[in-house]
mmCIF file of N, CA, C and O in Angstrom:
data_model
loop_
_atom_site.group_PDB
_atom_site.id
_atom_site.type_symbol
_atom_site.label_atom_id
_atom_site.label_comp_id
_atom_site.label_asym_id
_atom_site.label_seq_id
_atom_site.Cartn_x
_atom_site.Cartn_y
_atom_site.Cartn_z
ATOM 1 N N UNK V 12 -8.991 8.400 18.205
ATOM 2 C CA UNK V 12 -8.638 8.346 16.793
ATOM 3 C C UNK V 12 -8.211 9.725 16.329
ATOM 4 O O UNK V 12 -8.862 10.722 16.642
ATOM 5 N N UNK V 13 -6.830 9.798 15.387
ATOM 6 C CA UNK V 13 -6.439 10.856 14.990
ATOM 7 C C UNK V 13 -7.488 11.922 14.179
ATOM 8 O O UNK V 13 -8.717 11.932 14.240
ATOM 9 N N UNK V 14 -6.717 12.689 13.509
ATOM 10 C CA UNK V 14 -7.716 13.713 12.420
ATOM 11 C C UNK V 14 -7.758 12.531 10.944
ATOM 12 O O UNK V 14 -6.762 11.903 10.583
ATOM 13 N N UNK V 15 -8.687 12.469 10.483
ATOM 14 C CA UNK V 15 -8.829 12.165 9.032
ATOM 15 C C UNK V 15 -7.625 13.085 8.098
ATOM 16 O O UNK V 15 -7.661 14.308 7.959
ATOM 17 N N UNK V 16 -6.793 12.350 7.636
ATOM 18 C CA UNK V 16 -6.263 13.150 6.374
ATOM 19 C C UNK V 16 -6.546 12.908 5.283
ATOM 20 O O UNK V 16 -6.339 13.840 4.506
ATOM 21 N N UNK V 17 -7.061 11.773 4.745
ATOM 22 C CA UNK V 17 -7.201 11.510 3.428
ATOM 23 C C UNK V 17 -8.098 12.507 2.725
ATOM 24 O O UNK V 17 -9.188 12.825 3.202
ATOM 25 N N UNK V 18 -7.724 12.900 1.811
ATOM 26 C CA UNK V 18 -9.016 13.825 1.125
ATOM 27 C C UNK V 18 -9.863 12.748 -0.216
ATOM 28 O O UNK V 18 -10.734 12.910 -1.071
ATOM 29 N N UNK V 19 -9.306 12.054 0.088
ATOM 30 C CA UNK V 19 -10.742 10.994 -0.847
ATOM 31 C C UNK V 19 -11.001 9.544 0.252
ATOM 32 O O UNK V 19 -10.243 9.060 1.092
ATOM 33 N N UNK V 20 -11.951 9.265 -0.041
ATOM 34 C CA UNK V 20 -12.964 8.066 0.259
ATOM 35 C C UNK V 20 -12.629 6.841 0.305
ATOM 36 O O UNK V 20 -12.753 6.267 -0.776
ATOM 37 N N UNK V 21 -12.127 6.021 1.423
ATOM 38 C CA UNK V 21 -11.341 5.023 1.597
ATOM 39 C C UNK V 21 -12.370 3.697 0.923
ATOM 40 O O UNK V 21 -13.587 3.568 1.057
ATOM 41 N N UNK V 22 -11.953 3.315 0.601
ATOM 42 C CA UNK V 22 -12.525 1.629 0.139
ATOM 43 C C UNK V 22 -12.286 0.244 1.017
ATOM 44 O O UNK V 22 -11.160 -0.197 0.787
ATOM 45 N N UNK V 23 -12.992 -0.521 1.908
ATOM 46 C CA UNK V 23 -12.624 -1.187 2.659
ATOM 47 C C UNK V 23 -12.283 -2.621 1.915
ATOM 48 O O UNK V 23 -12.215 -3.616 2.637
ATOM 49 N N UNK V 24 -12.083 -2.747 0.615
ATOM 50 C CA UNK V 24 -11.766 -3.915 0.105
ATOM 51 C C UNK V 24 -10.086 -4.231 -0.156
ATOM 52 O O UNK V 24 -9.150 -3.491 -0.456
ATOM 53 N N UNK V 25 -10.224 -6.193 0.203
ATOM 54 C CA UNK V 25 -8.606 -6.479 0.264
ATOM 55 C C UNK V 25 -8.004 -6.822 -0.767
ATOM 56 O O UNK V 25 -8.563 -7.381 -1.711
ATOM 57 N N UNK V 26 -6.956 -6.573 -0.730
ATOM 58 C CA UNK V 26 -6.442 -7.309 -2.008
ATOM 59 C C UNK V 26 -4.717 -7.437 -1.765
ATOM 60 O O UNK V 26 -3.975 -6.668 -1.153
ATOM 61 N N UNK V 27 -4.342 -8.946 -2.625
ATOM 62 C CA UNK V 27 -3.247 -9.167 -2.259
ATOM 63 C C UNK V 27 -1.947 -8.383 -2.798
ATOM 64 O O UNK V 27 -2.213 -7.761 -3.826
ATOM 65 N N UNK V 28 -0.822 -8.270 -2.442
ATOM 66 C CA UNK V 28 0.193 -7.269 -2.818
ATOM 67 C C UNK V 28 1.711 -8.569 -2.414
ATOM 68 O O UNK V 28 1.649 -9.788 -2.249
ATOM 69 N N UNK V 29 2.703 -7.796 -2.381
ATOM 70 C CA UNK V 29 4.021 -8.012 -2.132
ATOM 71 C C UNK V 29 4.840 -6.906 -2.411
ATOM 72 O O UNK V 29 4.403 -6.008 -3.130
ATOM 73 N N UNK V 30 6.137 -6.846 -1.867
ATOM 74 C CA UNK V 30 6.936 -5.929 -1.937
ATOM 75 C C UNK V 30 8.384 -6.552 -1.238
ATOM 76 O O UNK V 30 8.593 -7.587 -0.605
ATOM 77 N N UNK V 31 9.411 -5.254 -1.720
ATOM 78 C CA UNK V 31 10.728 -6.093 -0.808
ATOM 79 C C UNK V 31 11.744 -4.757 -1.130
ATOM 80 O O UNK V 31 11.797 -4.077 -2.155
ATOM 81 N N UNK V 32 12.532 -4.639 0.142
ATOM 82 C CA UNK V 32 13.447 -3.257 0.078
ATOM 83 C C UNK V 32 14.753 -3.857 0.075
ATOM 84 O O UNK V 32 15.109 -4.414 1.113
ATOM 85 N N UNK V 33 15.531 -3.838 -0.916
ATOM 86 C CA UNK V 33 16.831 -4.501 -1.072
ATOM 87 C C UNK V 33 17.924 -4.202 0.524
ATOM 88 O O UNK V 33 18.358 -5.195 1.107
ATOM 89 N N UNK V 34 18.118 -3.361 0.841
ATOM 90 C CA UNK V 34 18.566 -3.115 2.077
ATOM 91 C C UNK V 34 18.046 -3.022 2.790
ATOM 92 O O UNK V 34 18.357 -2.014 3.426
ATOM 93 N N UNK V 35 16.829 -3.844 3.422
ATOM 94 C CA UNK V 35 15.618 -3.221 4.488
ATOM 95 C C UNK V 35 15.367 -5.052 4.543
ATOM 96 O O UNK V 35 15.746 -5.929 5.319
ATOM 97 N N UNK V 36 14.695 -5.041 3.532
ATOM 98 C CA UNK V 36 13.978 -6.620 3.773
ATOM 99 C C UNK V 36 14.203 -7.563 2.502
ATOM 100 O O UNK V 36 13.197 -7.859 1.857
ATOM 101 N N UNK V 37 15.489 -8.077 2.075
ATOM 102 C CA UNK V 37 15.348 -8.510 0.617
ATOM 103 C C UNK V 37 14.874 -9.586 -0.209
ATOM 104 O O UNK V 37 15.013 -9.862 -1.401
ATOM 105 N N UNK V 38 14.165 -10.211 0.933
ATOM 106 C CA UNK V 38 13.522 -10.964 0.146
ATOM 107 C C UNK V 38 11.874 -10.674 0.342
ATOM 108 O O UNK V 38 11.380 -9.976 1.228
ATOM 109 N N UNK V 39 11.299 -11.252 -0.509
ATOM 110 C CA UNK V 39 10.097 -10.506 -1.254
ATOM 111 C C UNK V 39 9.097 -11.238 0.204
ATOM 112 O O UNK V 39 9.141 -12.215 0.952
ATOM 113 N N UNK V 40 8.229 -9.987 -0.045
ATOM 114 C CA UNK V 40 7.120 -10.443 1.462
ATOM 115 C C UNK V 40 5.675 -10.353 0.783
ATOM 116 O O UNK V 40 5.178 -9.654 -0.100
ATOM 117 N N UNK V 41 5.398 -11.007 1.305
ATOM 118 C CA UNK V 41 3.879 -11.081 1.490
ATOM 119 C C UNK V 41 2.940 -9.903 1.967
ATOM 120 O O UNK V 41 3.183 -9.507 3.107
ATOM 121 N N UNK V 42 1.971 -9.310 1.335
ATOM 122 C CA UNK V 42 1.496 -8.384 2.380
ATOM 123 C C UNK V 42 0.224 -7.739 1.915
ATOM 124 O O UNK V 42 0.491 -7.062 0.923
ATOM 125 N N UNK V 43 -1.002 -7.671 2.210
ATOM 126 C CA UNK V 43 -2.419 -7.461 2.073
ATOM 127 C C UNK V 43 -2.578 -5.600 2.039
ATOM 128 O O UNK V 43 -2.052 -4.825 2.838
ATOM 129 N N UNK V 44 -3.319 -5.303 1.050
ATOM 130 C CA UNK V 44 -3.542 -3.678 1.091
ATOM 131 C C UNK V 44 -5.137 -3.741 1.362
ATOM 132 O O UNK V 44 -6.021 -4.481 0.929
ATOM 133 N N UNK V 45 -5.131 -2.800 2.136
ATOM 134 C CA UNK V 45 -6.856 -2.700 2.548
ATOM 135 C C UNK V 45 -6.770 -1.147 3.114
ATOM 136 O O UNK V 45 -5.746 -0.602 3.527
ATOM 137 N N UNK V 46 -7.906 -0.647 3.045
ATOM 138 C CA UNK V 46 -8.412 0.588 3.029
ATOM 139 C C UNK V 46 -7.852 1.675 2.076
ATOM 140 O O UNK V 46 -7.082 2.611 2.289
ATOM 141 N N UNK V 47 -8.387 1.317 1.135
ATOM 142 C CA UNK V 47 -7.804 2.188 -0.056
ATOM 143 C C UNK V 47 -8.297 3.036 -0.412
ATOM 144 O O UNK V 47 -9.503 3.135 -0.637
ATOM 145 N N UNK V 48 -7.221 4.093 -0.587
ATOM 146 C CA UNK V 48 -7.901 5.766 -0.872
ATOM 147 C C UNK V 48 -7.415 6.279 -2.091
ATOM 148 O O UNK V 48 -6.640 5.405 -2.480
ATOM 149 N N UNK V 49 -7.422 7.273 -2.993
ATOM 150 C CA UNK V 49 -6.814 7.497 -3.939
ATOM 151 C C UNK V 49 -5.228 7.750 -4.008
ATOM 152 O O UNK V 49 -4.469 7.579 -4.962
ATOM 153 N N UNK V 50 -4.991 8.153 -2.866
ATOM 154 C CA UNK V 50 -3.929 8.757 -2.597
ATOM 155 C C UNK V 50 -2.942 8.076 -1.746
ATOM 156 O O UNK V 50 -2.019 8.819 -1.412
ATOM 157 N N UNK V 51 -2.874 6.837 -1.288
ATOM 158 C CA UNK V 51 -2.616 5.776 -0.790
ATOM 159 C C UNK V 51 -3.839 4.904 0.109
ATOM 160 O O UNK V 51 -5.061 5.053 0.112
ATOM 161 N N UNK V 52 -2.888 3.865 0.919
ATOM 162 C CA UNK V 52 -3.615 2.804 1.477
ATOM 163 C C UNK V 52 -2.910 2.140 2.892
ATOM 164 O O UNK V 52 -2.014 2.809 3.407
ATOM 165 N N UNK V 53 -3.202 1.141 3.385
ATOM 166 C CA UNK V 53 -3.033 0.649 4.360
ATOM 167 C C UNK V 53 -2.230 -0.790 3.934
ATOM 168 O O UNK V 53 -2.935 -1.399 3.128
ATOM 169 N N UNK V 54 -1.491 -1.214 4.109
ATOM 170 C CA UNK V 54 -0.729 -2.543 3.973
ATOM 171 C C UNK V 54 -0.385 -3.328 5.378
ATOM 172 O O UNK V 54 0.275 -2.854 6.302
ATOM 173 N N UNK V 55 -0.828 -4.300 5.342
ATOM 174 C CA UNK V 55 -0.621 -5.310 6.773
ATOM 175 C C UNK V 55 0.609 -6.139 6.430
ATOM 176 O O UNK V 55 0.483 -6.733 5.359
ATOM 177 N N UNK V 56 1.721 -6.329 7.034
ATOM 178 C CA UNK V 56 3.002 -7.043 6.735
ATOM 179 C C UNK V 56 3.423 -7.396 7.596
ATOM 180 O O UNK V 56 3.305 -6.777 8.654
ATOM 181 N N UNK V 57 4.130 -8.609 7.489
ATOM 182 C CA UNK V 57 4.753 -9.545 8.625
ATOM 183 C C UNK V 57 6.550 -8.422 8.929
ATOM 184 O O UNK V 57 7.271 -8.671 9.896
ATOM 185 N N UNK V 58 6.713 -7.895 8.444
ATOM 186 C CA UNK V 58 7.968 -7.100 8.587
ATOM 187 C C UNK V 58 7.600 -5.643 8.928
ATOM 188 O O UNK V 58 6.537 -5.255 8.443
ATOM 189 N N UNK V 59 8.247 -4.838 9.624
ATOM 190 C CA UNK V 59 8.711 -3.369 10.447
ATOM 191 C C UNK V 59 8.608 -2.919 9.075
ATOM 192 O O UNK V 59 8.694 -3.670 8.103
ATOM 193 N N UNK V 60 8.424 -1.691 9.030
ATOM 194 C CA UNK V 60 8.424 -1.195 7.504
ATOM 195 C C UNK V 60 9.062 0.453 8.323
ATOM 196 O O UNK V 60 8.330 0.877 9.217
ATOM 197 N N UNK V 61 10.062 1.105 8.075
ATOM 198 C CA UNK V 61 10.803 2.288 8.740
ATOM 199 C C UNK V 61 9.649 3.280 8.193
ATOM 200 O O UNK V 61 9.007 3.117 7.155
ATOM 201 N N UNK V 62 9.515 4.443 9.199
ATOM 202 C CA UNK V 62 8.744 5.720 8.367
ATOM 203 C C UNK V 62 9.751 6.223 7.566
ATOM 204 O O UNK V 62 10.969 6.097 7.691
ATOM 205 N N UNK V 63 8.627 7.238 6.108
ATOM 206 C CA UNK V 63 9.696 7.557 5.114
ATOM 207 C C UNK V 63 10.961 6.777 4.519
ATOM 208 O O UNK V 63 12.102 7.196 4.319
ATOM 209 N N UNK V 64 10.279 5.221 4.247
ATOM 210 C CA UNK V 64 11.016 4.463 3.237
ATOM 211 C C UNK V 64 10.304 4.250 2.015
ATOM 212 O O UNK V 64 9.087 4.067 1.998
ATOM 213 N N UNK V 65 11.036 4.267 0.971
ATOM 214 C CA UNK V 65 10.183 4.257 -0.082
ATOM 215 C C UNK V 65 10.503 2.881 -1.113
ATOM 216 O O UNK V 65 11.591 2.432 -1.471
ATOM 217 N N UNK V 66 9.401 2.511 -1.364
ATOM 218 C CA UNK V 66 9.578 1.096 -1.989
ATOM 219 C C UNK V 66 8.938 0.647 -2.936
ATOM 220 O O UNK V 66 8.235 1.567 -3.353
ATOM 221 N N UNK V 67 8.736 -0.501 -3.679
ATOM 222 C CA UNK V 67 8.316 -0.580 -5.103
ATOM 223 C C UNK V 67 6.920 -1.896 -4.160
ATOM 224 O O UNK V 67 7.318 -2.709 -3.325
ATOM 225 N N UNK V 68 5.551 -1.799 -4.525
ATOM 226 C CA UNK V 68 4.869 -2.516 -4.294
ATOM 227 C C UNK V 68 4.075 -2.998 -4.746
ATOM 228 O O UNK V 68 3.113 -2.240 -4.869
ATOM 229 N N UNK V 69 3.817 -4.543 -5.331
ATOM 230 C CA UNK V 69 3.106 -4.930 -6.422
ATOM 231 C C UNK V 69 1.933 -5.257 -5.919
ATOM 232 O O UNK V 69 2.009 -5.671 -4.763
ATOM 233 N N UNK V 70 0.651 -5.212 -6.469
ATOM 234 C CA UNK V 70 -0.667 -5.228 -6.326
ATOM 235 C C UNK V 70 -1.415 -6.183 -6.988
ATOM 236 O O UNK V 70 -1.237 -6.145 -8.206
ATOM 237 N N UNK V 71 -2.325 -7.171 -6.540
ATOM 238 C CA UNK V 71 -3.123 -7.772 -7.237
ATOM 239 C C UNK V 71 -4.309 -7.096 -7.877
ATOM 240 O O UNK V 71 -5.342 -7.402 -7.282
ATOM 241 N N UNK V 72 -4.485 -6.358 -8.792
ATOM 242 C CA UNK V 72 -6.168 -5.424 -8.624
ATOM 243 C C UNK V 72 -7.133 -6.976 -9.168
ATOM 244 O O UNK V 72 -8.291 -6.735 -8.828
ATOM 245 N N UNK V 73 -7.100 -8.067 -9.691
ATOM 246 C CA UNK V 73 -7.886 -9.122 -9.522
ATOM 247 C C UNK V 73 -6.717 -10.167 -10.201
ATOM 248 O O UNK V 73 -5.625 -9.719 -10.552
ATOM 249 N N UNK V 74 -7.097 -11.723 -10.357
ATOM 250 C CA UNK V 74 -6.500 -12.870 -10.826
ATOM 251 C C UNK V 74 -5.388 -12.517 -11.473
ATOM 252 O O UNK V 74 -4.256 -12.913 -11.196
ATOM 253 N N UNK V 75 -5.854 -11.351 -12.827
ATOM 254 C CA UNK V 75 -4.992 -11.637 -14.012
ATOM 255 C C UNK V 75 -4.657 -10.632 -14.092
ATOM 256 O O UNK V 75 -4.223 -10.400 -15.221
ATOM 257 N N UNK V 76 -4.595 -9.344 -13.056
ATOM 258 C CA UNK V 76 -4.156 -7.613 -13.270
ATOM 259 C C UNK V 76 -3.823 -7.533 -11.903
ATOM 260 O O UNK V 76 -4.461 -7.543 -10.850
ATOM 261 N N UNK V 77 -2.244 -7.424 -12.333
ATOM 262 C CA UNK V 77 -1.118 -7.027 -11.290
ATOM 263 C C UNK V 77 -0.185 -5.614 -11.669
ATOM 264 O O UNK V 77 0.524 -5.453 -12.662
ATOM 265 N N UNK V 78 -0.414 -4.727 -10.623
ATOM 266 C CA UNK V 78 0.104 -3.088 -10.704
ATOM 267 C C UNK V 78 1.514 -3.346 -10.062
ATOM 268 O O UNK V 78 1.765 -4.246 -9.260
ATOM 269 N N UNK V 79 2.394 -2.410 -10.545
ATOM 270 C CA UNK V 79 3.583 -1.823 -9.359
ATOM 271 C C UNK V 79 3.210 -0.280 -8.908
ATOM 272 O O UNK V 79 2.711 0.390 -9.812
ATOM 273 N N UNK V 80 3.332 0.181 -8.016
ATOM 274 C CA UNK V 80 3.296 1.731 -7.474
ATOM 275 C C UNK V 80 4.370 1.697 -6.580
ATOM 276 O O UNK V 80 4.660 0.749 -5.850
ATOM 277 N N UNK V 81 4.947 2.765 -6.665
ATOM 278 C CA UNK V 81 6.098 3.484 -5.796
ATOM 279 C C UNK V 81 5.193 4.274 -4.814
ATOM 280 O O UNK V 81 4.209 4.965 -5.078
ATOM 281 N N UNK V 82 5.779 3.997 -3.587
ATOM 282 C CA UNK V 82 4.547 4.019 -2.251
ATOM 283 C C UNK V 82 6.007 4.939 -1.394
ATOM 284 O O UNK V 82 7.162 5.167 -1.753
ATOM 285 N N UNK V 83 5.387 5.198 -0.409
ATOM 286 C CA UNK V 83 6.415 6.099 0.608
ATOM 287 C C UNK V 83 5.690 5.403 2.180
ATOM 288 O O UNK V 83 4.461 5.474 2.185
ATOM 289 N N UNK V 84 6.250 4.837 3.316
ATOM 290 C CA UNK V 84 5.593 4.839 4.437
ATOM 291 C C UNK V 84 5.694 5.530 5.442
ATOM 292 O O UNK V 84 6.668 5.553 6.195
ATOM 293 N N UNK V 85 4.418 6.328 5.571
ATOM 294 C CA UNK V 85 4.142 7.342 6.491
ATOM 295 C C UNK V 85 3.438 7.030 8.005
ATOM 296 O O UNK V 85 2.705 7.874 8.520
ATOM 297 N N UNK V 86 3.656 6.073 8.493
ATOM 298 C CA UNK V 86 3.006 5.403 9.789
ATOM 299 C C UNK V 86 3.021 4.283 9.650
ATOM 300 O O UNK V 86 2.444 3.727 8.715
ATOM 301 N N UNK V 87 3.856 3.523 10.781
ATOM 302 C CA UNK V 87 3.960 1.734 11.103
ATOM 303 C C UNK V 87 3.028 1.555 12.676
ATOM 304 O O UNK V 87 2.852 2.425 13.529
ATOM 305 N N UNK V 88 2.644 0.428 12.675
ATOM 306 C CA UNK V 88 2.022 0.310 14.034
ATOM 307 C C UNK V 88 2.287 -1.340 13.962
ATOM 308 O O UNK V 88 1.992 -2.034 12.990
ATOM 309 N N UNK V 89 2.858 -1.784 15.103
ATOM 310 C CA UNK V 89 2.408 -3.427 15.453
ATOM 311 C C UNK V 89 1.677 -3.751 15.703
ATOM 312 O O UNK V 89 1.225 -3.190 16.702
ATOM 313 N N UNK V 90 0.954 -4.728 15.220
ATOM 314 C CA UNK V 90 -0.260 -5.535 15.364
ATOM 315 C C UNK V 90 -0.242 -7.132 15.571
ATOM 316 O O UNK V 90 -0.347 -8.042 14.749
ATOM 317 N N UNK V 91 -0.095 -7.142 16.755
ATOM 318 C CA UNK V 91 -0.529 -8.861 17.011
ATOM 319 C C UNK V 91 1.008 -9.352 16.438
ATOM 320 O O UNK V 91 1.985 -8.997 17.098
ATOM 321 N N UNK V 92 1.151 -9.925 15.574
ATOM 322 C CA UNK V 92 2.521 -10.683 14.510
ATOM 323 C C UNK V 92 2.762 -10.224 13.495
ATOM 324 O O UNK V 92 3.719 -10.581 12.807
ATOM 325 N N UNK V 93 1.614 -8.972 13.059
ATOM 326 C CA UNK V 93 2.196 -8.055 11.901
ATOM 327 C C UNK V 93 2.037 -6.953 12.123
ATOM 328 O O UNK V 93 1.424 -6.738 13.169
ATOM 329 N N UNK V 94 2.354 -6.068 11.536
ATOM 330 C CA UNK V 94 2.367 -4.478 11.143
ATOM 331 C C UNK V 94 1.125 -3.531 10.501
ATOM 332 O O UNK V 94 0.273 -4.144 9.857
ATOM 333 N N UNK V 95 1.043 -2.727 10.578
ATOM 334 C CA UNK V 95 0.119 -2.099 9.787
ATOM 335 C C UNK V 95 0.413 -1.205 8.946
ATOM 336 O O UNK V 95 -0.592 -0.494 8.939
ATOM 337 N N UNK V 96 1.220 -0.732 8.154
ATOM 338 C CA UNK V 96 1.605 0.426 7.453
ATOM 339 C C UNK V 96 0.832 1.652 6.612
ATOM 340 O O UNK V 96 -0.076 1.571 5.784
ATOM 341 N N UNK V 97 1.415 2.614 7.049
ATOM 342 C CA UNK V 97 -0.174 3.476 6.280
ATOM 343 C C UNK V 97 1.063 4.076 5.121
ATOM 344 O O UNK V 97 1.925 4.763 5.670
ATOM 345 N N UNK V 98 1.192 3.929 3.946
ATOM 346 C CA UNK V 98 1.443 4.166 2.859
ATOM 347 C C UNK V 98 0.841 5.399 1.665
ATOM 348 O O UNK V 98 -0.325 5.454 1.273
ATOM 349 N N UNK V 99 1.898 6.273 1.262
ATOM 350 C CA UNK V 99 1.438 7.026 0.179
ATOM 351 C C UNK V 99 2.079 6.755 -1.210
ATOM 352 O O UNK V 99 3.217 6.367 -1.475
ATOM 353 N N UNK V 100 0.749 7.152 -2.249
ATOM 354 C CA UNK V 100 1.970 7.087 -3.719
ATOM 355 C C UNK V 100 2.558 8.294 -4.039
ATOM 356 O O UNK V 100 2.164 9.394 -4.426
ATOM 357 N N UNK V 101 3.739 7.714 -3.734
ATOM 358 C CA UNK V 101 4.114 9.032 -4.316
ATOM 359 C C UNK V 101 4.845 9.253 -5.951
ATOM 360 O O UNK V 101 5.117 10.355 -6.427
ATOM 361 N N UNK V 102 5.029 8.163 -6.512
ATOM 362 C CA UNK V 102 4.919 8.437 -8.096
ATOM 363 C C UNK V 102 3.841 8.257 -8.807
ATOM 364 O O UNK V 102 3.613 7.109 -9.188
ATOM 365 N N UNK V 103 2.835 9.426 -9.195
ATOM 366 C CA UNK V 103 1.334 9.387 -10.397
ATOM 367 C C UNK V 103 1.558 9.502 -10.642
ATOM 368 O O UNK V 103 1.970 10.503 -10.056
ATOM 369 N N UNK V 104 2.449 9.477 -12.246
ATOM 370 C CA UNK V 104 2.318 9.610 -12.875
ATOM 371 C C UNK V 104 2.843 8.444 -14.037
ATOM 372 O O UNK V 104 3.574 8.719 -14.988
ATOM 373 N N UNK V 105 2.275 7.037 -13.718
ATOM 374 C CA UNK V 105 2.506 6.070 -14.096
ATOM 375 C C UNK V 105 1.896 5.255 -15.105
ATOM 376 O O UNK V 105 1.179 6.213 -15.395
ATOM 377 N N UNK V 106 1.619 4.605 -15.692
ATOM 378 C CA UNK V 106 0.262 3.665 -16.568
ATOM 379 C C UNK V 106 -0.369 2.891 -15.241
ATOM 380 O O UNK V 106 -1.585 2.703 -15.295
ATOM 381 N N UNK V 107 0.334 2.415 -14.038
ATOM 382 C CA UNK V 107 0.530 1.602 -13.142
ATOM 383 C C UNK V 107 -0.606 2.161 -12.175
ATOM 384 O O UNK V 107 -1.354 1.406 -11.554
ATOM 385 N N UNK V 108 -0.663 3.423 -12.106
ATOM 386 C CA UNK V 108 -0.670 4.032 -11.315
ATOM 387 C C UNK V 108 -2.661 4.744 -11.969
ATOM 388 O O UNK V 108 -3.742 4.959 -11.420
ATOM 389 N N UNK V 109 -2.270 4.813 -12.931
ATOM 390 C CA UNK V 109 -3.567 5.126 -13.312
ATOM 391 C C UNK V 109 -4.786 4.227 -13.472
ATOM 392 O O UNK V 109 -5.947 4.535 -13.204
ATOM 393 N N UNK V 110 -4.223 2.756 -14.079
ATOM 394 C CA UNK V 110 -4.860 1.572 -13.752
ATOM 395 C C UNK V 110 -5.368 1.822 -12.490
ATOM 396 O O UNK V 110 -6.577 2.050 -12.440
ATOM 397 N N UNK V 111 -4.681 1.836 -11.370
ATOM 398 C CA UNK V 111 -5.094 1.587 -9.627
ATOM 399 C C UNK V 111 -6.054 2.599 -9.323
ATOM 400 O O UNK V 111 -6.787 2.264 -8.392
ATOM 401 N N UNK V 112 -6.314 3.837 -9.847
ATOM 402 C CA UNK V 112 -7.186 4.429 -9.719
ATOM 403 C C UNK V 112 -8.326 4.621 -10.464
ATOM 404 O O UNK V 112 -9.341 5.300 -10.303
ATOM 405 N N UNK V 113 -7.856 3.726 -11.480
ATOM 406 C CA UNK V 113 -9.508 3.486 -12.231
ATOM 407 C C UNK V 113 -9.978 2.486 -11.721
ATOM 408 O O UNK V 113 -11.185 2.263 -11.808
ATOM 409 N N UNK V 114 -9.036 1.556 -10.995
ATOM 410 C CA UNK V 114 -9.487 0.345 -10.152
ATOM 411 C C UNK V 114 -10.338 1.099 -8.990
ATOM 412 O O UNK V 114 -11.522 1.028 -8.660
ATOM 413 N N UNK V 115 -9.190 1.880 -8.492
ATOM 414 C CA UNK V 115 -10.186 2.706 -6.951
ATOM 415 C C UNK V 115 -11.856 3.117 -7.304
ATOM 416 O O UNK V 115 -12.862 2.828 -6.656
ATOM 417 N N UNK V 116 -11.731 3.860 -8.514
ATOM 418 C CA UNK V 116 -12.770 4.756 -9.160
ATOM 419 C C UNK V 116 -13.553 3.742 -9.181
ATOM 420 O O UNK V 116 -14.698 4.081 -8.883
ATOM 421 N N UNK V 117 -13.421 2.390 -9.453
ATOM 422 C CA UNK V 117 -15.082 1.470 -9.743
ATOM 423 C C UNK V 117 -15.436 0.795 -8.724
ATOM 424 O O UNK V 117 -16.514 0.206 -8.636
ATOM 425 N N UNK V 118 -14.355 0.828 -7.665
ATOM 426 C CA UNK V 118 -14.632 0.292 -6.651
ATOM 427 C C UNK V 118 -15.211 1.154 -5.483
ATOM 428 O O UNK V 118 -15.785 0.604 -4.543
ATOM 429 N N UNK V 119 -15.065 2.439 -5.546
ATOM 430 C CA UNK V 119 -15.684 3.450 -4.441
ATOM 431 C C UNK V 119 -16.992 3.916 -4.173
ATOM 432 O O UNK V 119 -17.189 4.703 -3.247
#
């Protein structure tokens, strides 16, 4: 196992998402975020996701509270029939974005 980079405290809880890259993958996918850190997370997807693509990704944080964050992917790995993507945000400075980390914050 590599070096730890995250400098905050991953959260092992799932939650559902989607996303879609108009020239990459355009129609909208399915795709689970788990291990969540402040500073990004992990996304499992049935599609290749390129390193250093950057994309718009919507979040379930429960039933009735759904986020967008602008994410960057910094590591793909295949897994079995899907992917694993290790993802950063790279736009904070959002309403979107602050929600998800007050989400992180009660969940850590």
């Amino acid at each position: 196992m590599g070096v730890e980079q995250r400098q905050s405290e991953r959260s092992p809880i799932e939650l559902a998402a989607s996303y879609g890259i108009p020239e990459e993958i355009p129609e909208t996918e399915e795709a689970k975020v788990q291990n969540i850190s402040a500073g990004g997370f992990c996304i499992y997807s049935p599609k290749q996701i390129k390193n250093n693509q950057e994309f718009l990704l919507a979040v379930d944080l429960d039933h009735a509270d759904q986020i967008t964050v602008k994410v960057k992917s910094v590591w793909c790995q295949e897994e079995g029939e899907q992917y694993r993507v290790g993802v950063q945000i790279i736009d904070e400075q959002t309403p979107d974005v602050n929600r998800f980390l007050e989400f992180y914050q009660s969940i850590a």
